[in-house]
Short mmCIF file of C-alpha atoms in Angstrom, two decimals:
data_model
loop_
_atom_site.label_atom_id
_atom_site.label_comp_id
_atom_site.label_asym_id
_atom_site.label_seq_id
_atom_site.Cartn_x
_atom_site.Cartn_y
_atom_site.Cartn_z
CA MET A 1 3.47 26.13 -4.66
CA THR A 2 0.92 27.62 -2.28
CA ASP A 3 1.43 28.23 1.39
CA GLU A 4 -0.47 25.95 3.77
CA SER A 5 -2.08 28.99 5.39
CA GLU A 6 -4.23 29.34 2.28
CA ASN A 7 -5.96 26.13 3.31
CA ALA A 8 -5.89 26.60 7.07
CA ASP A 9 -9.65 26.21 7.29
CA ILE A 10 -9.46 22.56 6.20
CA GLY A 11 -9.77 20.30 9.26
CA THR A 12 -10.54 21.12 12.85
CA GLU A 13 -8.57 21.41 16.08
CA ASP A 14 -10.92 19.04 17.91
CA GLY A 15 -11.43 15.47 16.81
CA PRO A 16 -10.05 11.93 16.95
CA THR A 17 -6.39 11.10 17.46
CA PRO A 18 -4.74 11.97 14.12
CA THR A 19 -3.76 9.05 11.93
CA PRO A 20 0.03 8.53 11.73
CA GLY A 21 -0.38 7.75 8.03
CA ILE A 22 -0.92 4.86 5.64
CA HIS A 23 -1.13 1.35 7.11
CA HIS A 24 -1.31 -0.64 3.87
CA VAL A 25 -2.47 -0.39 0.26
CA THR A 26 -4.35 -3.28 -1.36
CA CYS A 27 -4.35 -3.76 -5.13
CA VAL A 28 -5.69 -6.08 -7.82
CA ALA A 29 -3.26 -8.29 -9.74
CA GLY A 30 -3.53 -11.00 -12.38
CA ASP A 31 -1.19 -13.98 -12.40
CA PRO A 32 -0.07 -14.76 -8.81
CA GLN A 33 3.38 -16.11 -9.74
CA ARG A 34 4.17 -13.06 -11.85
CA ASN A 35 3.08 -10.84 -8.98
CA LEU A 36 5.33 -12.68 -6.52
CA ASP A 37 8.33 -12.61 -8.84
CA PHE A 38 8.06 -8.88 -9.42
CA TRP A 39 7.33 -7.62 -5.92
CA VAL A 40 9.77 -9.94 -4.15
CA GLU A 41 12.63 -10.44 -6.61
CA THR A 42 12.57 -7.25 -8.69
CA LEU A 43 11.45 -4.72 -6.07
CA GLY A 44 13.03 -6.55 -3.14
CA LEU A 45 10.11 -6.46 -0.72
CA ARG A 46 9.63 -9.31 1.73
CA LEU A 47 6.63 -11.61 1.42
CA VAL A 48 5.44 -11.18 5.01
CA LYS A 49 2.18 -13.07 4.69
CA ARG A 50 0.78 -15.58 2.21
CA SER A 51 -2.94 -16.02 2.81
CA ILE A 52 -6.36 -15.80 1.16
CA ASN A 53 -8.88 -13.09 0.47
CA GLN A 54 -11.14 -13.49 3.51
CA ASP A 55 -14.16 -12.33 1.47
CA ASP A 56 -13.26 -14.59 -1.48
CA PRO A 57 -11.27 -17.55 -0.09
CA GLY A 58 -10.65 -19.02 -3.54
CA THR A 59 -8.18 -16.17 -4.16
CA TYR A 60 -4.75 -15.56 -2.69
CA HIS A 61 -3.92 -12.50 -0.61
CA PHE A 62 -0.21 -11.62 -0.72
CA PHE A 63 1.30 -9.12 1.72
CA TYR A 64 4.68 -7.52 0.95
CA GLY A 65 6.56 -5.28 3.36
CA ASP A 66 9.81 -4.47 5.06
CA ALA A 67 11.83 -7.09 6.98
CA GLU A 68 9.38 -7.07 9.90
CA GLY A 69 6.11 -6.19 8.17
CA ASN A 70 5.85 -2.92 10.06
CA PRO A 71 2.72 -0.75 9.67
CA GLY A 72 3.23 1.67 6.82
CA THR A 73 5.22 -0.76 4.67
CA SER A 74 2.69 -3.33 3.46
CA MET A 75 1.57 -3.49 -0.16
CA THR A 76 -1.00 -6.27 -0.59
CA PHE A 77 -2.57 -7.94 -3.62
CA PHE A 78 -5.59 -9.98 -4.61
CA PRO A 79 -4.55 -11.93 -7.74
CA TRP A 80 -7.83 -12.31 -9.60
CA THR A 81 -6.77 -13.92 -12.85
CA ASP A 82 -10.19 -13.69 -14.50
CA LEU A 83 -10.63 -9.92 -14.14
CA PRO A 84 -10.02 -7.60 -17.10
CA GLU A 85 -7.36 -4.92 -16.99
CA GLY A 86 -8.55 -1.83 -15.11
CA GLU A 87 -8.15 1.84 -15.96
CA VAL A 88 -7.08 4.46 -13.43
CA GLY A 89 -9.52 7.35 -13.16
CA ALA A 90 -11.51 9.55 -10.81
CA GLY A 91 -12.56 7.89 -7.57
CA GLN A 92 -9.37 5.84 -7.30
CA VAL A 93 -5.90 5.85 -5.81
CA SER A 94 -4.03 6.74 -8.99
CA ARG A 95 -0.43 6.34 -7.73
CA THR A 96 1.22 4.56 -4.81
CA ALA A 97 4.68 5.87 -3.90
CA PHE A 98 7.43 4.23 -1.83
CA ARG A 99 10.41 5.80 -0.06
CA VAL A 100 13.91 4.83 -1.16
CA PRO A 101 17.22 6.28 0.11
CA GLU A 102 18.60 9.42 -1.47
CA GLY A 103 21.04 8.63 -4.25
CA SER A 104 19.48 5.25 -5.12
CA LEU A 105 17.46 6.14 -8.22
CA ASP A 106 20.42 5.39 -10.54
CA TYR A 107 20.47 1.89 -9.07
CA TRP A 108 16.75 1.49 -9.66
CA GLU A 109 16.85 2.70 -13.26
CA ALA A 110 19.68 0.27 -14.01
CA ARG A 111 17.74 -2.54 -12.32
CA PHE A 112 14.60 -1.68 -14.28
CA ASP A 113 16.58 -1.64 -17.54
CA GLU A 114 18.07 -5.04 -16.74
CA ARG A 115 14.70 -6.56 -15.88
CA GLY A 116 12.56 -4.89 -18.54
CA VAL A 117 10.45 -2.81 -16.17
CA ASP A 118 8.36 -0.08 -17.79
CA TYR A 119 9.35 3.26 -16.24
CA ASP A 120 9.17 6.98 -17.08
CA ALA A 121 11.56 9.90 -16.77
CA ARG A 122 12.15 11.26 -13.27
CA GLU A 123 9.95 14.10 -12.02
CA GLU A 124 10.52 16.77 -9.40
CA ARG A 125 7.61 17.07 -6.98
CA PHE A 126 7.47 19.14 -3.80
CA GLY A 127 11.27 19.34 -3.79
CA GLU A 128 11.74 15.56 -4.12
CA THR A 129 12.76 13.36 -7.06
CA VAL A 130 10.19 10.79 -8.19
CA LEU A 131 10.72 7.77 -10.46
CA PRO A 132 7.38 6.53 -11.91
CA PHE A 133 7.03 2.94 -13.13
CA ARG A 134 4.44 0.20 -13.61
CA ASP A 135 4.27 -3.35 -12.33
CA PRO A 136 3.51 -6.25 -14.74
CA ASP A 137 -0.24 -5.64 -14.45
CA GLY A 138 0.18 -1.95 -15.29
CA LEU A 139 -0.27 -0.71 -11.72
CA PRO A 140 1.18 2.83 -11.47
CA VAL A 141 3.86 2.97 -8.77
CA GLU A 142 6.55 5.50 -7.83
CA LEU A 143 9.85 5.57 -5.97
CA VAL A 144 10.64 8.80 -4.11
CA ALA A 145 14.21 9.49 -3.03
CA VAL A 146 14.30 10.75 0.58
CA GLU A 147 16.72 10.91 3.47
CA ILE A 148 16.18 7.85 5.69
CA PRO A 149 16.94 8.85 9.31
CA ASP A 150 18.98 6.63 11.63
CA ASP A 151 15.94 6.10 13.86
CA ASP A 152 13.59 5.23 11.00
CA PRO A 153 10.94 2.71 12.18
CA THR A 154 11.28 0.52 9.07
CA THR A 155 13.80 -2.29 8.61
CA ALA A 156 15.28 -2.91 5.16
CA TRP A 157 14.86 -6.37 3.61
CA THR A 158 18.07 -7.07 1.73
CA ALA A 159 17.60 -10.52 0.15
CA PHE A 160 17.52 -9.05 -3.36
CA VAL A 161 18.24 -5.31 -3.04
CA PRO A 162 21.04 -3.74 -0.96
CA GLU A 163 20.17 -1.63 2.06
CA SER A 164 21.49 1.45 0.25
CA ALA A 165 18.59 1.19 -2.22
CA ALA A 166 15.96 -0.90 -0.41
CA ILE A 167 12.34 0.29 -0.28
CA ARG A 168 11.57 1.69 3.17
CA GLY A 169 7.79 1.78 3.37
CA PHE A 170 5.26 4.10 1.82
CA HIS A 171 5.85 7.69 0.89
CA SER A 172 2.35 8.64 -0.31
CA VAL A 173 -0.76 7.86 -2.26
CA THR A 174 -2.32 10.12 -4.88
CA LEU A 175 -6.12 10.36 -5.01
CA TRP A 176 -7.79 11.26 -8.30
CA LEU A 177 -11.19 12.80 -7.52
CA ASP A 178 -13.87 14.44 -9.62
CA ASP A 179 -14.72 16.79 -6.74
CA ALA A 180 -12.12 17.10 -4.01
CA GLU A 181 -13.55 19.63 -1.56
CA ARG A 182 -15.36 17.29 0.82
CA THR A 183 -12.52 14.75 0.67
CA LYS A 184 -10.08 17.47 1.69
CA ARG A 185 -12.24 18.20 4.71
CA LEU A 186 -12.36 14.49 5.52
CA LEU A 187 -8.56 14.29 5.45
CA GLY A 188 -8.49 17.25 7.81
CA THR A 189 -10.84 15.45 10.17
CA MET A 190 -8.52 12.44 10.05
CA GLY A 191 -5.69 14.67 11.23
CA LEU A 192 -3.82 15.40 7.99
CA THR A 193 -2.80 18.98 7.26
CA VAL A 194 -2.16 20.79 3.98
CA THR A 195 1.53 21.40 3.27
CA GLY A 196 1.38 22.87 -0.22
CA SER A 197 0.10 22.74 -3.77
CA GLU A 198 1.68 22.66 -7.23
CA SER A 199 0.75 21.72 -10.78
CA ASP A 200 0.33 18.01 -11.45
CA ALA A 201 2.32 16.76 -14.44
CA ALA A 202 -0.16 14.03 -15.40
CA THR A 203 -3.36 16.11 -15.41
CA GLY A 204 -2.29 19.75 -15.51
CA GLU A 205 -4.49 20.39 -12.47
CA ASP A 206 -3.44 21.36 -8.95
CA ARG A 207 -1.90 18.69 -6.75
CA THR A 208 -2.55 19.41 -3.06
CA ARG A 209 -0.42 17.62 -0.49
CA PHE A 210 -1.67 16.58 2.95
CA ALA A 211 0.66 15.30 5.66
CA ALA A 212 -0.12 12.96 8.56
CA SER A 213 1.72 12.91 11.86
CA GLY A 214 3.91 9.82 11.42
CA PRO A 215 7.29 9.22 9.76
CA VAL A 216 6.20 6.60 7.18
CA GLY A 217 3.39 6.81 4.62
CA LYS A 218 2.55 10.29 5.82
CA TYR A 219 1.48 11.99 2.59
CA VAL A 220 -1.78 11.99 0.66
CA ASP A 221 -1.87 14.01 -2.56
CA VAL A 222 -5.22 15.10 -3.96
CA VAL A 223 -5.76 15.87 -7.67
CA GLU A 224 -9.07 16.76 -9.31
CA THR A 225 -9.76 15.11 -12.65
CA ASP A 226 -12.76 14.01 -14.70
CA ARG A 227 -10.92 11.09 -16.28
CA GLN A 228 -13.04 7.97 -16.25
CA GLY A 229 -11.65 4.76 -14.83
CA SER A 230 -12.64 1.19 -14.08
CA SER A 231 -11.62 -1.36 -11.48
CA GLY A 232 -9.61 -4.40 -12.53
CA ARG A 233 -6.07 -5.66 -12.81
CA GLY A 234 -3.52 -2.93 -12.24
CA THR A 235 -5.66 -0.75 -9.98
CA VAL A 236 -5.81 -0.09 -6.25
CA HIS A 237 -8.64 -1.78 -4.36
CA HIS A 238 -8.37 0.34 -1.19
CA VAL A 239 -6.01 2.36 0.98
CA ALA A 240 -5.83 1.74 4.74
CA PHE A 241 -4.87 4.36 7.31
CA GLN A 242 -3.39 3.64 10.71
CA THR A 243 -5.65 3.93 13.74
CA PRO A 244 -3.23 2.16 16.09
CA THR A 245 -5.59 1.21 18.93
CA ASP A 246 -9.22 0.16 19.12
CA ALA A 247 -9.99 3.43 20.92
CA ASP A 248 -8.31 5.42 18.12
CA GLN A 249 -10.27 3.50 15.54
CA SER A 250 -13.60 3.91 17.33
CA ALA A 251 -13.11 7.66 17.66
CA MET A 252 -12.11 7.96 13.99
CA ARG A 253 -15.11 5.88 12.97
CA ASP A 254 -17.42 8.19 14.91
CA ALA A 255 -15.81 11.26 13.34
CA VAL A 256 -16.21 9.83 9.84
CA ALA A 257 -19.84 8.91 10.50
CA SER A 258 -20.54 12.42 11.82
CA MET A 259 -19.61 13.77 8.37
CA GLY A 260 -22.39 11.71 6.78
CA LEU A 261 -20.29 8.76 5.61
CA ARG A 262 -21.25 5.16 6.40
CA PRO A 263 -18.38 3.21 7.97
CA THR A 264 -18.78 -0.50 8.65
CA GLN A 265 -18.59 -2.03 12.08
CA GLN A 266 -15.16 -3.29 13.11
CA ILE A 267 -14.13 -6.44 11.21
CA ASP A 268 -11.43 -8.80 12.51
CA ARG A 269 -8.86 -9.32 9.74
CA HIS A 270 -6.66 -11.58 11.90
CA TRP A 271 -3.51 -9.37 11.68
CA PHE A 272 -5.39 -6.12 12.32
CA ARG A 273 -8.95 -4.97 12.93
CA SER A 274 -10.61 -2.94 10.21
CA VAL A 275 -13.34 -0.44 9.49
CA TYR A 276 -14.21 0.37 5.85
CA PHE A 277 -16.00 3.25 4.15
CA ARG A 278 -16.13 4.98 0.78
CA GLU A 279 -15.10 8.59 1.02
CA PHE A 280 -17.16 11.26 -0.72
CA ALA A 281 -15.60 10.85 -4.18
CA GLY A 282 -15.71 7.04 -4.13
CA VAL A 283 -12.27 5.88 -2.97
CA LEU A 284 -12.49 2.93 -0.57
CA PHE A 285 -10.79 3.83 2.73
CA GLU A 286 -9.95 1.47 5.57
CA LEU A 287 -9.00 2.19 9.18
CA ALA A 288 -6.61 -0.48 10.50
CA THR A 289 -5.18 -1.16 13.96
CA ALA A 290 -1.49 -1.80 14.58
CA ASP A 291 -1.91 -5.14 16.32
CA PRO A 292 -1.78 -8.12 16.38
CA GLY A 293 0.58 -7.72 13.39
CA TYR A 294 2.00 -10.13 10.81
CA ALA A 295 4.32 -11.86 13.31
CA SER A 296 1.44 -12.79 15.62
CA ASP A 297 0.96 -16.23 14.05
CA GLU A 298 4.38 -17.00 12.53
CA PRO A 299 7.97 -16.60 13.80
CA LEU A 300 9.53 -13.45 12.37
CA ASP A 301 12.15 -15.42 10.44
CA GLU A 302 9.46 -17.59 8.82
CA LEU A 303 7.05 -14.91 7.59
CA GLY A 304 5.47 -15.83 4.27
CA GLU A 305 6.83 -19.38 4.25
CA ARG A 306 3.45 -21.11 4.45
CA LEU A 307 -0.16 -20.50 3.55
CA VAL A 308 -1.73 -18.96 6.66
CA LEU A 309 -5.48 -19.35 7.01
CA PRO A 310 -7.33 -17.25 9.59
CA GLY A 311 -9.03 -19.43 12.20
CA GLN A 312 -12.46 -19.65 10.61
CA PHE A 313 -10.91 -21.07 7.41
CA GLU A 314 -8.50 -23.64 8.88
CA ASP A 315 -11.08 -26.44 8.84
CA ARG A 316 -11.38 -25.93 5.08
CA ARG A 317 -7.61 -26.01 4.39
CA ASP A 318 -7.61 -29.00 2.04
CA GLN A 319 -10.47 -27.59 -0.02
CA ILE A 320 -8.97 -24.10 -0.16
CA GLU A 321 -5.45 -25.25 -1.03
CA SER A 322 -6.73 -27.49 -3.82
CA GLY A 323 -8.39 -24.49 -5.47
CA LEU A 324 -5.33 -22.21 -5.38
CA ALA A 325 -2.65 -22.10 -8.07
CA ASP A 326 0.74 -23.54 -7.15
CA VAL A 327 3.29 -20.79 -6.60
CA THR A 328 7.01 -20.68 -5.86
CA ILE A 329 8.41 -18.03 -3.52
CA PRO A 330 11.47 -16.34 -5.07
CA ARG A 331 14.62 -16.91 -3.01
CA SER A 332 18.01 -15.25 -3.13
CA ASP A 333 21.15 -17.38 -3.34
CA ALA A 334 21.78 -16.79 0.38
CA GLU A 335 18.25 -17.84 1.35
CA PHE A 336 18.50 -20.94 -0.83
CA ALA A 337 21.79 -21.95 0.78
CA ALA A 338 20.39 -21.37 4.28
CA ASN A 339 17.37 -23.54 3.56
CA ARG A 340 19.57 -26.35 2.22
CA ALA A 341 21.72 -26.15 5.36
CA ASP A 342 18.62 -26.53 7.53
#
């Protein structure tokens, strides 16, 4: 492992407000019911929003997160059933990692064995234990055992998984890049700092870790590789970073543009406001605000219960709903009993 001083020239002291870390990660799935069953029932995340792809309203957009849908906890999916299976390669997020409490990986391996989840042997990475696995579409995912502090900003959702093992937001994403130098400088401009480097087990190349300023989703690992990939089922569509306020986002957008990249104008995504751009090696980045949040249009205890259509789509509800596949939201025994009592 290298000392961060070896890379002290990456980033600058002046610039926009540093990002606290990852806001959400959006991926491509296949069958929507299979996606719901796995991410809600097997992994125990809460469905915090059931909506549509605002750029392709004939497709669902599922949002999974902690009990309150806090920034830094939301894994989202576009279930495009007609897309072929993708292949992870350079220019993509190759791994998405979640935090779980220390001591819980035995629970997760037993749960994966019981439910037939495809997983690999544990790895040690930067002093932490990592459990790699794949979702039903082949998406590479990891659980990282960490100490969860008493004042952690996430709230465990315990409908299917006990609090002692529940996923507590993002740990990191790994970027596979064919040329990492300019991306490393971009991460520095965004306020992430190098914390170390070690050999990557999957590629044999160096894995460089960058850390953001927040407590959740704070790490971005960068690995150079020339492996070729393709988009499709089982790959990440984009990774979004937190720029909590409009002012933060505007300053970050200006900083990104000053490096020669081409960020979009701000786009209203109903639960946050977004700016998109492809970084130098081709990964699609998003900057996302903290508000209004997933509870802005539904009561907290009803998140995910109904199909929510952003305002411009509400007039087309009948048409949109008729084109979407019927899905059933997995419910624990306790949730089922509570609904019957109501």
